PDB file of C-alpha atoms in Angstrom:
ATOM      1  CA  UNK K   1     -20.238  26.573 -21.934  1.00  0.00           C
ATOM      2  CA  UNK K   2     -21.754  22.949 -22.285  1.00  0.00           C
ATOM      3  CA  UNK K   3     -18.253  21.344 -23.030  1.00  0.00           C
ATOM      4  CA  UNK K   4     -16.743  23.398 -20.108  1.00  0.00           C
ATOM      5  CA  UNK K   5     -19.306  22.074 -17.852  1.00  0.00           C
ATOM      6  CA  UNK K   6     -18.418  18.539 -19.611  1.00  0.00           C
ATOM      7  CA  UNK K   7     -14.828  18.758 -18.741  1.00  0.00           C
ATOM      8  CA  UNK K   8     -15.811  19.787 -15.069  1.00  0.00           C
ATOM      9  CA  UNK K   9     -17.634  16.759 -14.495  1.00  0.00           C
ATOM     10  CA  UNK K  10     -15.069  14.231 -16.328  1.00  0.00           C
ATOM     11  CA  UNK K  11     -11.857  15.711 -14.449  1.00  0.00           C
ATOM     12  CA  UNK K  12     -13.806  15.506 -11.280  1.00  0.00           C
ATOM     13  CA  UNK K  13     -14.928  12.114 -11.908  1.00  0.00           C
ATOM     14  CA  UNK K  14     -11.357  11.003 -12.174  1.00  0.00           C
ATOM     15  CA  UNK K  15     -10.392  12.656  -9.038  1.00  0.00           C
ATOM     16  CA  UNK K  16     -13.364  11.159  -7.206  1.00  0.00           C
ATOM     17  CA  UNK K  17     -12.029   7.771  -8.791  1.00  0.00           C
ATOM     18  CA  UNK K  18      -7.973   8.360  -8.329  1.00  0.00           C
ATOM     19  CA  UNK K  19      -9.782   9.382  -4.430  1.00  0.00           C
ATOM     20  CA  UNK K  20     -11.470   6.511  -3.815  1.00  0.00           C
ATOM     21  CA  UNK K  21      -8.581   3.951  -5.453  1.00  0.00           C
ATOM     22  CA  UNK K  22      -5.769   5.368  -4.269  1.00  0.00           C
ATOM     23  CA  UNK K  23      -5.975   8.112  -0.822  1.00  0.00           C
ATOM     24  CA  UNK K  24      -8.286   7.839   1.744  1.00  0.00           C
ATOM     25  CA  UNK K  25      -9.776  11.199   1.540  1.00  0.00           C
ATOM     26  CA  UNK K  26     -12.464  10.588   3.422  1.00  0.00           C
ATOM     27  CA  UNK K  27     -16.138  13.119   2.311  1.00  0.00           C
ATOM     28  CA  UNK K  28     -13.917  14.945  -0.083  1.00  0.00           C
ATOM     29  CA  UNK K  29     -14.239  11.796  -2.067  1.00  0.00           C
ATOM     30  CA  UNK K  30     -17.908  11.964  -1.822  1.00  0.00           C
ATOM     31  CA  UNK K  31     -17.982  15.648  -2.229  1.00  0.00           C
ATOM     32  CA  UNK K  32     -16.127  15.521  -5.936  1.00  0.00           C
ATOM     33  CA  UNK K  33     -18.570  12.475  -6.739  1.00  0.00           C
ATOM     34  CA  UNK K  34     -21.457  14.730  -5.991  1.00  0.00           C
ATOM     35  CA  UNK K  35     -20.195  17.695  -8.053  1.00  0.00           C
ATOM     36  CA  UNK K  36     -19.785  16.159 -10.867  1.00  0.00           C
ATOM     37  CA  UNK K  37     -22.985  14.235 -10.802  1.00  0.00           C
ATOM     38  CA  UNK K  38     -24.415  18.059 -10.640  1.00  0.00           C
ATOM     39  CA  UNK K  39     -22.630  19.648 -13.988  1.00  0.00           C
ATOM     40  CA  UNK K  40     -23.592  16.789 -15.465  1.00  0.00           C
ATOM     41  CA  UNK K  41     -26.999  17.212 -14.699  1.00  0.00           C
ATOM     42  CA  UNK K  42     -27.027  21.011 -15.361  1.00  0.00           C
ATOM     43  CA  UNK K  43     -25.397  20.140 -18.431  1.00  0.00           C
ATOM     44  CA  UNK K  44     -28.367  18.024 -19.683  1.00  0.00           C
ATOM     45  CA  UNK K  45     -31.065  20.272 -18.317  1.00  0.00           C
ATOM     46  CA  UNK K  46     -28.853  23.389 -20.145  1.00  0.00           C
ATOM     47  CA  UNK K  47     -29.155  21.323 -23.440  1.00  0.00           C
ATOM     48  CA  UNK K  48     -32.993  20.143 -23.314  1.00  0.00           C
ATOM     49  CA  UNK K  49     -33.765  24.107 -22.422  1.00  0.00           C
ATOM     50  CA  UNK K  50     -31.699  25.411 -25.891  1.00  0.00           C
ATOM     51  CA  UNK K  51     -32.895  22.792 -27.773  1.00  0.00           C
TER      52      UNK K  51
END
């Protein structure tokens, strides 16, 4: 589950980047940037918690 969470966060870091660099997307740029900063974040707290 922590790797799928991993590969959430990468692919939508690449479409917030491929957003912001190439359309103008307008908040769904944001809104990708903010997801992903989220699984990566539950990612870390999921891996402190099972040790």
């Amino acid at each position: 589950m922590r790797s799928l969470l991993y590969l959430l966060a990468v692919i939508l870091l690449i479409g917030w980047v491929l957003g912001f660099f190439v359309y103008s997307a307008g908040a769904l740029i944001h809104i990708l940037l903010v997801l992903a900063v989220i699984s990566i974040l539950l990612g870390l707290i999921r891996r402190g918690v099972d040790g």
